[in-house]
Amino acid sequence: MKTISFTLNGAPRKVTIEDDRMLLWVLRDDLGTTGPKYGCGRALCGSCTVLVNDESVRACMTRATSIDGKSIVTIEGLAAGDQLHPIQAAFVKHAGFQCGFCTPGMILGAYSLLKKTPKPTRAHIAQAMDRHLCRCGAHVRIVDAIEEAAAVMAGGAK
Amino acid sequence: MTPPTIVPGTDGTGAMDRREFLSLTGSGLFIAFTMHPRPTRPELPAAAQQRAATDFNAFLHIGADGRVTTYVGKIEMGQGAMTSFPQLVADELNVPLASVDIVLGDTDLCPFDMGTFGSLSVRQLGPVVRAAAAEARAVLVAMAAEKLQLPAASLEVKDGVVQSRTDASKRVSYGELTAGKRIERHLEGPPPLEPVSVMTIVGRTAARRDAIEKVTGKAKYAGDIVPAGALHARIVRPPAHGAVVTKSDTAAAEAMPGVRVVRAGDLVAVLHAHRDEADKALRAVKSTVTPSANILNERSIFAHLEQKAPAGNTVASGGQLAEGEKGAKTIVEQTYLKGYVAHAPLETHSAVAEMNDGKLTVWASTQTPFPLKTAIARAVNLAPEKVRVITPYVGGGFGGKSAGAQAIEAARLTMAAGVPVRVVWERDEEFFYDTFDPAAVIKIKAGLDGAGKIVLWDYTVIGAGERGAAQGYAVANHRTHVRGGWSGNTGELHPFGIGPWRAPGANANVFARESHIDLLAAKAGIDPLEFRLKNLTDVRMKGVLQAAAAKFGYTPKAGSSGRGYGIACGTDAGTWVASIAEVKVDKATGAIEVVRIACAQDMGLVVNPDGARQQMEGCLTMGLGYTLTEEVRFANGAVLDKNFGSYAIPRFSWVPKLDTVFVDNPDKPPQGGGEPAIITMGAVVANAVFDATGARLTQLPLTRARVMQGLAKVRRE
Ligand code: FES
Ligand code: FES
């Protein structure tokens, strides 16, 4: 057992857990943060993506103990109150989802992409998002949304 | 006033009784409706009765505050039912779209519904909901006429307010009219429906209602619902279909902190509050297994199907096949194959059950909440009214969430454990217990006369069933024979479960037919679009072909032209669809790149155009999977594909440029949109590969290895 402290969506948290616990299940089961989804458990689909110190990671294959002292942001923490993050707003505008199950991971994956590559081409986006799976086939809309979010963020809007 | 409504009672049909309903809706107007009086057929078992009789029900409720609630037994799995039903209601009632709420998939609140499949939500239930709203408006106008002391004909409704056409100060709102009143109506004759031309909401794009919840993480799926004290269950499973776990030694698991072991009949499960700790406990269970006797695999399955499928029956025929053979100058025979395909929704089957005061509530990811409720009641031995199924957002279904085994497991384990139990299938359980789109063998013998007319069509489909098998071309001598369907698994024909998969059976049938049509066109030396138009009399089919060609910028050229253009068309769920694709084939690796697809649909009235486009795009994108890579590998009863590492579904880098277009037909009733466009994908790509390379591929998926074999064959010939 180990006690770890971190911030979750800005709030300080402390949990005492077994050493081999996975971040996805600590977030979902211990902390009630259900935005990150279970899709594959093997880092293959991206549904469980969260930000650790502003980097996207796959929570299903991340040891929870590794986040000690770090800052975790899940999809629940991306908007500033009622003010959607530009990526979220663009997903709404372009309907970048159908069932929505992949969406939290897609948005945080896009966040990570735009942090590294603020002005990606459509080909860049497709390449960078290729390890995020969407079974509903919302891909075209997701690329549209990320393109628009990039433009909005580059313009310093919102 | 019409006679009081007959609300379906609690006769095991999944509907609630009237008292219960009234107590739920409180004061206010509600309209209950059925398309026609429910026929009773005492000779049928209860289950069949409820299927035959009650799938047209829905409810509306108008509150004192003027807000309208629509209760629909459908579910939202991304297809947009949540958005399109309120459009229909708002338009008929003449209220703002924003004042309409919707409750979906709750068996205590919504009227019986058979399930969300077959692209039927808007097609079948849409007219019923429209009719209900139209009747509600008529009732409210009649009430307003009494209140305002004006003839009903002199009144109009604007934004939920009934007012005099000549003096807008004489007005009363729906909310004022319904306050404290409760009126029940039964639809007898057809209500006066708004003509489409005056509709202001239907036919225009409406913003998705689920958007904000889905982008902020607030959207709840079944696995996100956690009743107090709920435990995760991991269930001991056999390693293969046909294998039997004869003994489970759970001592080591039981010794782990926080773990409970629960046995319920044949279910042995380890329970823990944390999923990953339940996983660990499951790994500690030692099982003794009798192996499966099944020896089939994804290669031997086709001969097995041919041998073991039922004799079947002829579903369509005309003329004389012998005449056709006589009249044919060229006869072309070919066998087409397609493997098993998984649904693989990103959300695995999930459910949680809770027992409270003798009532079992189950939150489930399901496409069929009402049949599931009946199945759960039977499994746990409760009266149907003691079971409630609630369907939160469903993370993709595609037909695969029609069964609901996980919810029955959660219910049984909850009853056995005495605490709420959550069952969220692991991805390998999802692959193992999936009801796959069945493997299929299709044999076609077709004949051409000297003028490029098809004069013979002899078609046999084994495994895939009837949907999409009808050939639709104007052929004098034809026969369509169907051996075995996609539902059930009679006689252990398949080594595992099979079931409906987005446009069930049609993907196999349309692949075979439209490939064969292409083959005939090439034999005749005629451009494949011209060849189709020449052999079709169906005006709407010609319409979608021409619309797709215009969108694509197609110019005729007989195949194979080297351009990599492919065409395919068909009908599904009442909708006509045609696609034209352009592909590039890497002759060194066999890799197919789909560059662009233009797809045209004639689906009658399009309720929510952007929603319909999303579905078309989803179909074309998802369809890349069964076309290019998806086929389930299995051996000795074990499913070898266990996760997305080996089972490749479409990714961003595969997705072509997609152009969608509607053939406008707003006066025709709305048709299905969730499935049609996917049926063309196999053939449109295979035909494009032929056009690019001259290689005719006859087995789906069009893997690199199969492309290389096809290219080698072209070189030899
Ligand atoms: S659940 Fe973590 S990547 Fe799929
Ligand atoms: S929207 Fe359903 S998986 Fe992407």
PDB file of C-alpha atoms in Angstrom, chain B residues 553-711:
ATOM      1  CA  GLY B 553     -17.494  13.768 -61.559  1.00  0.00           C
ATOM      2  CA  TYR B 554     -17.667  10.367 -63.178  1.00  0.00           C
ATOM      3  CA  THR B 555     -16.943   9.859 -66.863  1.00  0.00           C
ATOM      4  CA  PRO B 556     -17.749   6.547 -68.527  1.00  0.00           C
ATOM      5  CA  LYS B 557     -15.064   4.066 -69.542  1.00  0.00           C
ATOM      6  CA  ALA B 558     -15.245   0.294 -69.762  1.00  0.00           C
ATOM      7  CA  GLY B 559     -13.247  -1.634 -67.124  1.00  0.00           C
ATOM      8  CA  SER B 560     -10.661  -2.173 -66.203  1.00  0.00           C
ATOM      9  CA  SER B 561      -9.753   1.366 -67.107  1.00  0.00           C
ATOM     10  CA  GLY B 562      -6.709   1.774 -64.873  1.00  0.00           C
ATOM     11  CA  ARG B 563      -8.345   4.764 -63.159  1.00  0.00           C
ATOM     12  CA  GLY B 564      -9.325   2.840 -60.017  1.00  0.00           C
ATOM     13  CA  TYR B 565     -13.003   3.826 -60.071  1.00  0.00           C
ATOM     14  CA  GLY B 566     -15.628   1.519 -58.611  1.00  0.00           C
ATOM     15  CA  ILE B 567     -19.412   1.628 -58.430  1.00  0.00           C
ATOM     16  CA  ALA B 568     -21.980  -0.173 -56.307  1.00  0.00           C
ATOM     17  CA  CYS B 569     -25.622   0.358 -55.449  1.00  0.00           C
ATOM     18  CA  GLY B 570     -28.446  -1.235 -53.517  1.00  0.00           C
ATOM     19  CA  THR B 571     -31.403  -0.674 -51.239  1.00  0.00           C
ATOM     20  CA  ASP B 572     -31.554  -1.099 -47.499  1.00  0.00           C
ATOM     21  CA  ALA B 573     -33.948  -0.036 -44.754  1.00  0.00           C
ATOM     22  CA  GLY B 574     -36.210   1.521 -47.377  1.00  0.00           C
ATOM     23  CA  THR B 575     -33.415   3.721 -48.704  1.00  0.00           C
ATOM     24  CA  TRP B 576     -31.759   3.690 -52.134  1.00  0.00           C
ATOM     25  CA  VAL B 577     -28.012   4.131 -52.071  1.00  0.00           C
ATOM     26  CA  ALA B 578     -25.201   4.315 -54.622  1.00  0.00           C
ATOM     27  CA  SER B 579     -21.486   4.887 -54.119  1.00  0.00           C
ATOM     28  CA  ILE B 580     -18.583   5.589 -56.413  1.00  0.00           C
ATOM     29  CA  ALA B 581     -15.042   5.259 -55.098  1.00  0.00           C
ATOM     30  CA  GLU B 582     -11.534   5.904 -56.288  1.00  0.00           C
ATOM     31  CA  VAL B 583      -8.712   3.723 -55.002  1.00  0.00           C
ATOM     32  CA  LYS B 584      -4.966   3.367 -55.418  1.00  0.00           C
ATOM     33  CA  VAL B 585      -3.387  -0.047 -55.173  1.00  0.00           C
ATOM     34  CA  ASP B 586       0.246  -0.475 -54.177  1.00  0.00           C
ATOM     35  CA  LYS B 587       1.308  -3.337 -56.399  1.00  0.00           C
ATOM     36  CA  ALA B 588       4.388  -4.031 -54.299  1.00  0.00           C
ATOM     37  CA  THR B 589       2.543  -4.548 -51.028  1.00  0.00           C
ATOM     38  CA  GLY B 590      -1.075  -5.119 -52.006  1.00  0.00           C
ATOM     39  CA  ALA B 591      -2.165  -2.159 -49.880  1.00  0.00           C
ATOM     40  CA  ILE B 592      -5.375  -0.455 -50.965  1.00  0.00           C
ATOM     41  CA  GLU B 593      -5.766   3.256 -50.404  1.00  0.00           C
ATOM     42  CA  VAL B 594      -9.316   4.490 -50.755  1.00  0.00           C
ATOM     43  CA  VAL B 595      -8.864   8.047 -52.002  1.00  0.00           C
ATOM     44  CA  ARG B 596     -12.434   9.300 -52.126  1.00  0.00           C
ATOM     45  CA  ILE B 597     -16.036   8.133 -52.102  1.00  0.00           C
ATOM     46  CA  ALA B 598     -19.141   9.890 -53.355  1.00  0.00           C
ATOM     47  CA  CYS B 599     -22.317   8.440 -51.921  1.00  0.00           C
ATOM     48  CA  ALA B 600     -25.898   9.324 -52.821  1.00  0.00           C
ATOM     49  CA  GLN B 601     -28.991   8.354 -50.860  1.00  0.00           C
ATOM     50  CA  ASP B 602     -32.673   8.628 -51.546  1.00  0.00           C
ATOM     51  CA  MET B 603     -34.254   8.212 -48.129  1.00  0.00           C
ATOM     52  CA  GLY B 604     -37.510  10.110 -48.618  1.00  0.00           C
ATOM     53  CA  LEU B 605     -38.011  12.963 -46.176  1.00  0.00           C
ATOM     54  CA  VAL B 606     -34.719  13.705 -44.432  1.00  0.00           C
ATOM     55  CA  VAL B 607     -35.656  14.740 -40.890  1.00  0.00           C
ATOM     56  CA  ASN B 608     -32.234  16.008 -39.817  1.00  0.00           C
ATOM     57  CA  PRO B 609     -29.966  16.413 -42.849  1.00  0.00           C
ATOM     58  CA  ASP B 610     -26.701  16.791 -40.972  1.00  0.00           C
ATOM     59  CA  GLY B 611     -27.624  13.894 -38.712  1.00  0.00           C
ATOM     60  CA  ALA B 612     -28.302  11.771 -41.786  1.00  0.00           C
ATOM     61  CA  ARG B 613     -24.941  12.793 -43.265  1.00  0.00           C
ATOM     62  CA  GLN B 614     -23.198  11.787 -40.059  1.00  0.00           C
ATOM     63  CA  GLN B 615     -24.767   8.367 -40.377  1.00  0.00           C
ATOM     64  CA  MET B 616     -23.719   8.058 -44.024  1.00  0.00           C
ATOM     65  CA  GLU B 617     -20.152   9.058 -43.193  1.00  0.00           C
ATOM     66  CA  GLY B 618     -20.184   6.638 -40.272  1.00  0.00           C
ATOM     67  CA  CYS B 619     -21.348   3.840 -42.564  1.00  0.00           C
ATOM     68  CA  LEU B 620     -18.714   4.523 -45.211  1.00  0.00           C
ATOM     69  CA  THR B 621     -15.957   4.796 -42.623  1.00  0.00           C
ATOM     70  CA  MET B 622     -16.977   1.753 -40.584  1.00  0.00           C
ATOM     71  CA  GLY B 623     -17.469  -0.155 -43.832  1.00  0.00           C
ATOM     72  CA  LEU B 624     -13.788   0.261 -44.652  1.00  0.00           C
ATOM     73  CA  GLY B 625     -13.167  -2.281 -41.901  1.00  0.00           C
ATOM     74  CA  TYR B 626     -15.146  -5.247 -43.196  1.00  0.00           C
ATOM     75  CA  THR B 627     -13.906  -4.329 -46.659  1.00  0.00           C
ATOM     76  CA  LEU B 628     -10.177  -4.084 -45.981  1.00  0.00           C
ATOM     77  CA  THR B 629      -9.180  -5.926 -42.796  1.00  0.00           C
ATOM     78  CA  GLU B 630     -11.881  -7.241 -40.522  1.00  0.00           C
ATOM     79  CA  GLU B 631     -12.340 -10.980 -40.282  1.00  0.00           C
ATOM     80  CA  VAL B 632     -12.433 -12.878 -37.034  1.00  0.00           C
ATOM     81  CA  ARG B 633      -9.815 -15.625 -36.706  1.00  0.00           C
ATOM     82  CA  PHE B 634     -10.704 -18.658 -34.636  1.00  0.00           C
ATOM     83  CA  ALA B 635      -9.644 -22.234 -34.001  1.00  0.00           C
ATOM     84  CA  ASN B 636     -10.983 -25.090 -31.886  1.00  0.00           C
ATOM     85  CA  GLY B 637     -13.768 -22.932 -30.511  1.00  0.00           C
ATOM     86  CA  ALA B 638     -11.393 -20.204 -29.350  1.00  0.00           C
ATOM     87  CA  VAL B 639     -11.655 -16.691 -30.771  1.00  0.00           C
ATOM     88  CA  LEU B 640      -8.067 -15.752 -31.595  1.00  0.00           C
ATOM     89  CA  ASP B 641      -8.710 -12.033 -32.047  1.00  0.00           C
ATOM     90  CA  LYS B 642      -8.970 -10.661 -28.551  1.00  0.00           C
ATOM     91  CA  ASN B 643      -8.252  -6.991 -28.914  1.00  0.00           C
ATOM     92  CA  PHE B 644      -7.619  -4.177 -31.394  1.00  0.00           C
ATOM     93  CA  GLY B 645      -3.997  -5.183 -31.794  1.00  0.00           C
ATOM     94  CA  SER B 646      -4.795  -8.055 -34.130  1.00  0.00           C
ATOM     95  CA  TYR B 647      -8.323  -7.086 -35.147  1.00  0.00           C
ATOM     96  CA  ALA B 648      -7.819  -3.901 -37.127  1.00  0.00           C
ATOM     97  CA  ILE B 649     -10.729  -1.467 -37.314  1.00  0.00           C
ATOM     98  CA  PRO B 650     -10.663   1.730 -39.416  1.00  0.00           C
ATOM     99  CA  ARG B 651      -8.304   4.482 -38.340  1.00  0.00           C
ATOM    100  CA  PHE B 652      -7.933   8.144 -39.231  1.00  0.00           C
ATOM    101  CA  SER B 653      -5.242   7.453 -41.815  1.00  0.00           C
ATOM    102  CA  TRP B 654      -7.570   5.132 -43.752  1.00  0.00           C
ATOM    103  CA  VAL B 655     -10.426   7.552 -44.144  1.00  0.00           C
ATOM    104  CA  PRO B 656     -10.941   8.890 -47.667  1.00  0.00           C
ATOM    105  CA  LYS B 657     -12.511  12.141 -48.702  1.00  0.00           C
ATOM    106  CA  LEU B 658     -16.241  11.571 -48.282  1.00  0.00           C
ATOM    107  CA  ASP B 659     -18.877  13.362 -50.332  1.00  0.00           C
ATOM    108  CA  THR B 660     -22.486  12.690 -49.429  1.00  0.00           C
ATOM    109  CA  VAL B 661     -25.545  13.783 -51.337  1.00  0.00           C
ATOM    110  CA  PHE B 662     -29.302  13.300 -50.971  1.00  0.00           C
ATOM    111  CA  VAL B 663     -31.732  12.790 -53.776  1.00  0.00           C
ATOM    112  CA  ASP B 664     -34.416  15.122 -52.513  1.00  0.00           C
ATOM    113  CA  ASN B 665     -37.735  13.377 -52.026  1.00  0.00           C
ATOM    114  CA  PRO B 666     -39.401  15.188 -49.114  1.00  0.00           C
ATOM    115  CA  ASP B 667     -42.904  13.994 -49.932  1.00  0.00           C
ATOM    116  CA  LYS B 668     -41.949  10.363 -49.448  1.00  0.00           C
ATOM    117  CA  PRO B 669     -41.962   9.055 -45.851  1.00  0.00           C
ATOM    118  CA  PRO B 670     -38.626   9.152 -44.021  1.00  0.00           C
ATOM    119  CA  GLN B 671     -36.557   5.984 -44.345  1.00  0.00           C
ATOM    120  CA  GLY B 672     -33.653   4.412 -42.533  1.00  0.00           C
ATOM    121  CA  GLY B 673     -30.266   6.112 -42.560  1.00  0.00           C
ATOM    122  CA  GLY B 674     -28.147   4.262 -40.013  1.00  0.00           C
ATOM    123  CA  GLU B 675     -27.285   1.347 -42.279  1.00  0.00           C
ATOM    124  CA  PRO B 676     -27.814   1.808 -46.037  1.00  0.00           C
ATOM    125  CA  ALA B 677     -24.515   3.400 -47.043  1.00  0.00           C
ATOM    126  CA  ILE B 678     -22.460   0.634 -45.443  1.00  0.00           C
ATOM    127  CA  ILE B 679     -23.849  -2.048 -47.783  1.00  0.00           C
ATOM    128  CA  THR B 680     -22.055  -0.645 -50.834  1.00  0.00           C
ATOM    129  CA  MET B 681     -18.578  -0.569 -49.315  1.00  0.00           C
ATOM    130  CA  GLY B 682     -17.326  -4.085 -50.082  1.00  0.00           C
ATOM    131  CA  ALA B 683     -18.245  -3.973 -53.753  1.00  0.00           C
ATOM    132  CA  VAL B 684     -17.414  -0.346 -54.408  1.00  0.00           C
ATOM    133  CA  VAL B 685     -13.842  -0.930 -53.248  1.00  0.00           C
ATOM    134  CA  ALA B 686     -13.482  -4.373 -54.865  1.00  0.00           C
ATOM    135  CA  ASN B 687     -14.773  -2.968 -58.145  1.00  0.00           C
ATOM    136  CA  ALA B 688     -12.386  -0.043 -57.916  1.00  0.00           C
ATOM    137  CA  VAL B 689      -9.505  -2.444 -57.292  1.00  0.00           C
ATOM    138  CA  PHE B 690     -10.546  -4.320 -60.435  1.00  0.00           C
ATOM    139  CA  ASP B 691     -10.703  -1.069 -62.367  1.00  0.00           C
ATOM    140  CA  ALA B 692      -7.242  -0.108 -61.114  1.00  0.00           C
ATOM    141  CA  THR B 693      -5.504  -3.426 -61.657  1.00  0.00           C
ATOM    142  CA  GLY B 694      -7.684  -5.922 -63.511  1.00  0.00           C
ATOM    143  CA  ALA B 695      -7.672  -8.159 -60.425  1.00  0.00           C
ATOM    144  CA  ARG B 696     -11.112  -9.408 -59.422  1.00  0.00           C
ATOM    145  CA  LEU B 697     -11.170 -10.120 -55.709  1.00  0.00           C
ATOM    146  CA  THR B 698     -13.963 -12.375 -54.587  1.00  0.00           C
ATOM    147  CA  GLN B 699     -13.322 -12.685 -50.861  1.00  0.00           C
ATOM    148  CA  LEU B 700     -13.827 -10.086 -48.158  1.00  0.00           C
ATOM    149  CA  PRO B 701     -11.893  -8.582 -46.561  1.00  0.00           C
ATOM    150  CA  LEU B 702      -9.599  -7.425 -49.357  1.00  0.00           C
ATOM    151  CA  THR B 703      -6.430  -8.076 -47.398  1.00  0.00           C
ATOM    152  CA  ARG B 704      -3.011  -7.311 -48.784  1.00  0.00           C
ATOM    153  CA  ALA B 705      -2.356 -11.015 -49.249  1.00  0.00           C
ATOM    154  CA  ARG B 706      -5.532 -11.415 -51.285  1.00  0.00           C
ATOM    155  CA  VAL B 707      -4.698  -8.389 -53.396  1.00  0.00           C
ATOM    156  CA  MET B 708      -1.226  -9.851 -54.088  1.00  0.00           C
ATOM    157  CA  GLN B 709      -2.815 -13.178 -55.075  1.00  0.00           C
ATOM    158  CA  GLY B 710      -5.219 -11.344 -57.375  1.00  0.00           C
ATOM    159  CA  LEU B 711      -2.382  -9.399 -59.003  1.00  0.00           C
TER     160      LEU B 711
END
